[in-house]
Coordinates of C-alpha atoms in Angstrom, one line a residue:
X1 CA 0.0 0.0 0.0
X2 CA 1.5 3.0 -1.3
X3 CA 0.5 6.6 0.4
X4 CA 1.6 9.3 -1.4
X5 CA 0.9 12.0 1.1
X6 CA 0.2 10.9 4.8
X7 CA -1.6 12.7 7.0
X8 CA -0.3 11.4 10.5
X9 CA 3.6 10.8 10.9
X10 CA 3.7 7.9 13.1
X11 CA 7.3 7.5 15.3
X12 CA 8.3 4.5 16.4
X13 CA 11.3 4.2 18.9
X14 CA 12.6 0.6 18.9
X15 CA 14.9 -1.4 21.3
X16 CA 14.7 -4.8 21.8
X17 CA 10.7 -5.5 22.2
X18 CA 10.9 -8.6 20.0
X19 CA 7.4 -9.9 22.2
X20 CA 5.1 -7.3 21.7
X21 CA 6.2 -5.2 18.4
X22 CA 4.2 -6.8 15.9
X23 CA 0.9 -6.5 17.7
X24 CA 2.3 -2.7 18.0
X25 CA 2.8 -2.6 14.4
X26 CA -0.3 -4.7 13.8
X27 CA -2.7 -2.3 15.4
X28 CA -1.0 0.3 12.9
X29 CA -1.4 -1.2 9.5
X30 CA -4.8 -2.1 10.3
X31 CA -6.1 1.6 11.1
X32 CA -9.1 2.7 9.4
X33 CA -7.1 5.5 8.3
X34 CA -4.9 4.6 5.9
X35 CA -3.3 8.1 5.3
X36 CA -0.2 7.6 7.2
X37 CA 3.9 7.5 7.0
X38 CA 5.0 4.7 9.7
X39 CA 8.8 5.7 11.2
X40 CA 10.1 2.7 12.8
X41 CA 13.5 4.1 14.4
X42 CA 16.0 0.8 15.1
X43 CA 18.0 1.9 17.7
X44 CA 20.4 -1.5 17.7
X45 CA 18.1 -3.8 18.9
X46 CA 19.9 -6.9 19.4
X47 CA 16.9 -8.9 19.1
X48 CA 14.5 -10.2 16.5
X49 CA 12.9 -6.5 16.3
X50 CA 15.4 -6.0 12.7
X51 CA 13.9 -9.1 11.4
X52 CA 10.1 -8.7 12.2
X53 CA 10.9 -4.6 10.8
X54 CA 12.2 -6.3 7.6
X55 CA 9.3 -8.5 7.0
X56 CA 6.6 -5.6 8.1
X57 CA 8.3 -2.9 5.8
X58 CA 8.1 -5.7 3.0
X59 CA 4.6 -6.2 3.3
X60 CA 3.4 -2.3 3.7
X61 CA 4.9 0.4 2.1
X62 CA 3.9 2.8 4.8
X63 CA 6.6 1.7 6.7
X64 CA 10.2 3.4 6.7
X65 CA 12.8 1.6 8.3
X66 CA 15.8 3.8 10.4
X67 CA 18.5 1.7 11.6
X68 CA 21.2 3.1 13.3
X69 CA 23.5 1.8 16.3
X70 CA 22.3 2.2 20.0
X71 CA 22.2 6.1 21.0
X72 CA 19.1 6.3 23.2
X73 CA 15.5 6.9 22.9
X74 CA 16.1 10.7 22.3
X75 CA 18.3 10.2 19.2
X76 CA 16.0 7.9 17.9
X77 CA 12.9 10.2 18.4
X78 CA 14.8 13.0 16.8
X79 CA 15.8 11.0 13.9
X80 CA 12.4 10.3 13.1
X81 CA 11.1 13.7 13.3
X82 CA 14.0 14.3 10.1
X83 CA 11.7 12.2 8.2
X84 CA 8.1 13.3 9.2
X85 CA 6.5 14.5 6.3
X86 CA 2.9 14.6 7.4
X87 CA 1.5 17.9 8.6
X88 CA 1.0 15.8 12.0
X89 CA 3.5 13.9 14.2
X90 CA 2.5 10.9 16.7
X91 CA 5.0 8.8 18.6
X92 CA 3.8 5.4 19.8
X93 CA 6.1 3.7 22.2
X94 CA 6.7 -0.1 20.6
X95 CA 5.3 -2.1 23.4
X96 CA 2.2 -0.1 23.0
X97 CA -0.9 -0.1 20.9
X98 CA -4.0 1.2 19.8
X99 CA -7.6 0.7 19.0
X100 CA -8.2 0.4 15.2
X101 CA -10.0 3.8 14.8
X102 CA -7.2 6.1 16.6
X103 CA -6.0 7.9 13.5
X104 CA -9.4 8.3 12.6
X105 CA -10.8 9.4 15.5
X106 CA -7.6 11.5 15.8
X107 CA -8.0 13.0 12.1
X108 CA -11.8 14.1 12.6
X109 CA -9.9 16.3 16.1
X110 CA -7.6 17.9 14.1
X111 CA -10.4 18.7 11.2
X112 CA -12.4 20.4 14.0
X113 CA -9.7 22.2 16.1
X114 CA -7.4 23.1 12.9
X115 CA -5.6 25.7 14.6
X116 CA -4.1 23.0 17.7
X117 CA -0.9 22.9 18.5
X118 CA -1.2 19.6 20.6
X119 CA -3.9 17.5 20.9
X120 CA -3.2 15.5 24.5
X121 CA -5.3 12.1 25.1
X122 CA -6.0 10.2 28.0
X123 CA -4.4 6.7 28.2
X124 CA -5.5 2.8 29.4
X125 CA -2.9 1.1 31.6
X126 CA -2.6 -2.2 30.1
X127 CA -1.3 -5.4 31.9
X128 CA -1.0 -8.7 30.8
X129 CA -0.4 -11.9 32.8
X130 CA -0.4 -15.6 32.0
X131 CA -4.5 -15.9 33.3
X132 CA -5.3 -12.7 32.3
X133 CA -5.6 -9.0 30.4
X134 CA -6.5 -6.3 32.8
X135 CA -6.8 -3.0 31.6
X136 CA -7.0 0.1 33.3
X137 CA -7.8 3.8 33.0
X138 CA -4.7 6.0 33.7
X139 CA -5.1 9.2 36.3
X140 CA -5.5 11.1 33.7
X141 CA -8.6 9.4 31.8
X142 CA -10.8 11.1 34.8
X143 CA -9.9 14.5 33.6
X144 CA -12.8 16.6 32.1
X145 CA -12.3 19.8 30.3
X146 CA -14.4 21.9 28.6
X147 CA -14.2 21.2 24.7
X148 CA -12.0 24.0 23.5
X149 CA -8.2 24.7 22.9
X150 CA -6.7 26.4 25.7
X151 CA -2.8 27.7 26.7
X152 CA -1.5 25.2 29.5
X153 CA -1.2 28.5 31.7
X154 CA -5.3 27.7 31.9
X155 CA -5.3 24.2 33.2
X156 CA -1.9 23.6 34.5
X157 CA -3.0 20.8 36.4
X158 CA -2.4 18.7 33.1
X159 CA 1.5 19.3 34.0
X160 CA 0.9 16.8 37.5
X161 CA 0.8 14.1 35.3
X162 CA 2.5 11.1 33.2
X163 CA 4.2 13.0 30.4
X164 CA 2.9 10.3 28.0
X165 CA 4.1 12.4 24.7
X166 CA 3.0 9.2 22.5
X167 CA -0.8 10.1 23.5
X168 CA -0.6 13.4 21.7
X169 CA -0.9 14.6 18.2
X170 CA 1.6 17.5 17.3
X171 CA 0.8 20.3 14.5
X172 CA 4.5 19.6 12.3
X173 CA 4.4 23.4 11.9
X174 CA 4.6 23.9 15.6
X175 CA 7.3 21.4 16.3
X176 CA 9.4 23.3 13.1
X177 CA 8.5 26.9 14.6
X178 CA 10.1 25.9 18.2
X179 CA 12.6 23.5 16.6
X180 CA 11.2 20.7 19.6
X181 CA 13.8 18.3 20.0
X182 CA 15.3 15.8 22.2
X183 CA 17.5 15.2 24.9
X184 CA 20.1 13.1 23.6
X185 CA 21.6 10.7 26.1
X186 CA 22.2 7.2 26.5
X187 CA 18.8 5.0 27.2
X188 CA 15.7 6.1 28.0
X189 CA 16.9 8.6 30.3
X190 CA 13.7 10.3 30.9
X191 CA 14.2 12.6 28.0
X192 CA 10.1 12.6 27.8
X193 CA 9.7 14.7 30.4
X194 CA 11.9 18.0 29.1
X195 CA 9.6 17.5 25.6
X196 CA 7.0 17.4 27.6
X197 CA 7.3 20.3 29.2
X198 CA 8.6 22.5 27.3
X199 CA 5.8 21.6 24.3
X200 CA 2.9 22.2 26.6
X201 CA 4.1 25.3 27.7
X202 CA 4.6 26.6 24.3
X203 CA 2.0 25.5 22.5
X204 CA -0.7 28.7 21.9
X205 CA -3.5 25.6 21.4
X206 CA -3.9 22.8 23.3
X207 CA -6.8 20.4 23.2
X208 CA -7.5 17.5 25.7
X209 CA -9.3 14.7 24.9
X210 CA -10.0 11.3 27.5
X211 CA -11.0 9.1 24.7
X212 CA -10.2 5.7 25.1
X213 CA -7.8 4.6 22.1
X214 CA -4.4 4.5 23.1
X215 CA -3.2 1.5 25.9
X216 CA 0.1 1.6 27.6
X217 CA 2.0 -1.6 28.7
X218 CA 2.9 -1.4 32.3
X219 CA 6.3 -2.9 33.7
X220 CA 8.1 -3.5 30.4
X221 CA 11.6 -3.9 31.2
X222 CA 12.5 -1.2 28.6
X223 CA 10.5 1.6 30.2
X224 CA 11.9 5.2 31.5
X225 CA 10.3 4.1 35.1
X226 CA 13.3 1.6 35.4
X227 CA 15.4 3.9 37.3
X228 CA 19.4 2.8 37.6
X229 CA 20.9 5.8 37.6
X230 CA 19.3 8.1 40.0
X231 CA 21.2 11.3 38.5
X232 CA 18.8 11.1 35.1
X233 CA 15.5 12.4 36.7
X234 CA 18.0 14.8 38.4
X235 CA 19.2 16.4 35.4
X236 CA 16.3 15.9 33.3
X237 CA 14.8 18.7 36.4
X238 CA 17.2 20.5 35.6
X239 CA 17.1 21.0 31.9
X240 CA 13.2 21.8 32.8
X241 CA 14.2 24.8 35.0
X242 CA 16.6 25.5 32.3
X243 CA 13.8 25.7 30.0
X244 CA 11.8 27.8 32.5
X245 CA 14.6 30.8 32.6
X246 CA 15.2 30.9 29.3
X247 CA 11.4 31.5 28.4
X248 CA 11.1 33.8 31.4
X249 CA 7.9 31.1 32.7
X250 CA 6.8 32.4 35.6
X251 CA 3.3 31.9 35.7
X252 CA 2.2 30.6 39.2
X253 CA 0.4 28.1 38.4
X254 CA 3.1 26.2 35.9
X255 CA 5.5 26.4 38.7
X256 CA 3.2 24.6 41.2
X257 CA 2.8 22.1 39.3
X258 CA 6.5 21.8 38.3
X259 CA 7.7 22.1 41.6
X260 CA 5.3 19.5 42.7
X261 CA 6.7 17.6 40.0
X262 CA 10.7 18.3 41.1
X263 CA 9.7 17.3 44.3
X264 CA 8.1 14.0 43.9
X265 CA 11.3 13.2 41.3
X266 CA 13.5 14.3 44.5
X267 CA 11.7 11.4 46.4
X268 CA 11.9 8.6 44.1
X269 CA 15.4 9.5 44.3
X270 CA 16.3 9.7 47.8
X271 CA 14.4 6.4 48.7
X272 CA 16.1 4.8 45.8
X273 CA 18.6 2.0 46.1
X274 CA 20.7 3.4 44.0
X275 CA 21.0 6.5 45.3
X276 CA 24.4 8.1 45.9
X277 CA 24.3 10.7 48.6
X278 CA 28.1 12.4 47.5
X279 CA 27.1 12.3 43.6
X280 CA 23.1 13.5 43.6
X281 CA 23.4 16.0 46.4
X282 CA 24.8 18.8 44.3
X283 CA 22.1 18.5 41.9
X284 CA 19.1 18.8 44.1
X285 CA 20.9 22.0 45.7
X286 CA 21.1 23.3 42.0
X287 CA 17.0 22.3 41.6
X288 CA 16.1 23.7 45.0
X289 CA 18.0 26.8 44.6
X290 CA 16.0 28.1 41.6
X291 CA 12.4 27.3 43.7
X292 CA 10.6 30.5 44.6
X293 CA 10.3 30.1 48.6
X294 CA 7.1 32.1 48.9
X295 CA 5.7 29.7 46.6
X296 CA 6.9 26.5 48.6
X297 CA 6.5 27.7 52.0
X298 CA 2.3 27.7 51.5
X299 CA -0.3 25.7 52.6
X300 CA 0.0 24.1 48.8
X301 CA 3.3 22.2 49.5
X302 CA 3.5 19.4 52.2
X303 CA 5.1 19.7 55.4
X304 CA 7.4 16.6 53.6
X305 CA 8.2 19.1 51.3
X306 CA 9.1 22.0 52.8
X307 CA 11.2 20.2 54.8
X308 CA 13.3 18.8 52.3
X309 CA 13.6 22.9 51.2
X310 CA 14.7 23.9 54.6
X311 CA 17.3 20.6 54.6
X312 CA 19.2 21.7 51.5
X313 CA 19.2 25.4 52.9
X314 CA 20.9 24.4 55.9
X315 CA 23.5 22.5 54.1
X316 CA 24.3 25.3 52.3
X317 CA 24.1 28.0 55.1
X318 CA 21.7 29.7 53.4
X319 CA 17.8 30.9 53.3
X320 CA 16.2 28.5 50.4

């Protein structure tokens, strides 16, 4: 099947996920919108995943093939936006997948909100066991907003949750205006979570939609939750408050939810077995230091939380 000019440009980062890429790739062929360019991004998969792309790409000729040695999920993400020549961009993560009328359902959103930037959709947790297939509705899929685009400065609350950047439809144009990349490092490495951010906050249009088409596989081995080195989350925080100072962000609401956000990763951290006191220290400081106290010291921040403020000021002989 030969598509001369997709609509959707579907991004597929791939790393050893030999058991569940074809029934990704499956529920992608057999859209009932056939209008779209499928990117699947080899990044040195060591596994049968070359073999099961060769056969795929044989038998559809939606399908591009990028192979390229292992660099990490942002490399490959950036790699496939190079080739994206729809006038929308998806990413669906490889041990995902979705429900035969996504696109379409997707293409009738963009038809009726033509001038969004992003389109976010709720997600269904999906687990599978040797009895049984349970799935789930994410946090998220309980989130009702009014039907209308909006700036993320309006319902910033959308910023406490999973960054999930493959349940979103991005406007090419917008990602080309910002020039929206990728953190490039080795792994996963949480490199969702900068994108995530800094997308949502500049997008002029957002739309949020809880329908229920796209169904994320919990505890794959490959996924960014699989924390081994606890400085990632740390410095991904810190390109975020990067990002914040170099758009001058200072809307109160965004920070909340930010700084509730730098907080929780601080947690996972500390209480992590891999945690190095000597190595990850210096990098909270550098996180903490750029909180605005009067925003932290509230009745909005725990008592938890505060306290971990008033630690790292101590330490440093300061007033945090």
């Amino acid at each position: 099947m030969k598509i001369m000019t997709p609509f959707f440009s579907v991004l597929i980062p791939i790393y050893n996920v030999e058991e569940y890429l074809k029934q990704c790739l499956d529920s992608l062929i057999n859209q009932t919108l056939e209008n779209i360019q499928i990117i699947c991004i080899n990044d040195g998969s060591t596994d049968n995943c070359p073999s099961i792309l060769e056969e795929y790409s044989y038998r559809d000729s939606r399908i591009t093939v990028l192979n390229h040695e292992n660099s990490g999920y942002g490399f490959s993400l950036n790699r496939g936006l190079q080739y994206a020549q729809a006038d929308y961009i998806s990413i669906i993560e490889p041990d995902d997948f979705l429900e035969a009328n996504a696109y379409e359902s997707f293409y009738k959103d963009t038809q009726n909100f033509p001038q969004t930037d992003i389109i976010k959709y709720a997600y269904w947790n999906f687990h599978e066991t040797n009895a049984e297939k349970i799935i789930t509705p994410s946090n998220s899929a309980s989130l009702t907003l009014p039907e209308k685009t909006f700036k993320i400065s309006q319902y910033p609350q959308l910023l406490l949750y999973h960054p999930s950047i493959w349940s979103c439809v991005y406007k090419t144009s917008f990602i080309k205006e910002y020039k929206l990349s990728f953190i490039e490092a080795p792994g996963a490495a949480w490199t969702d979570n900068p994108f995530f951010i800094s997308s949502m906050c500049l997008a002029h249009n957002i739309l949020w939609k809880n329908k229920k088409v796209y169904y994320y596989r919990q505890g794959h081995v490959t996924a960014s939750s699989n924390l081994k080195n606890c400085q990632i989350p740390i410095r991904r925080l810190i390109e975020i408050f990067d990002f914040l100072k170099e758009y001058n962000i200072d809307d109160f609401g965004i920070l909340l939810c930010i700084y509730k956000r730098a907080f929780h990763y601080i947690n996972i951290v500390r209480d992590h077995n891999n945690y190095r006191q000597t190595e990850i220290e210096p990098l909270i400081q550098k996180i903490l230091e750029q909180l605005d106290p009067n925003i932290v010291y509230t009745e909005l921040f725990s008592i938890h939380e505060q306290n971990i403020m008033r630690e790292y000021s101590k330490e440093k002989g300061g007033h945090l």
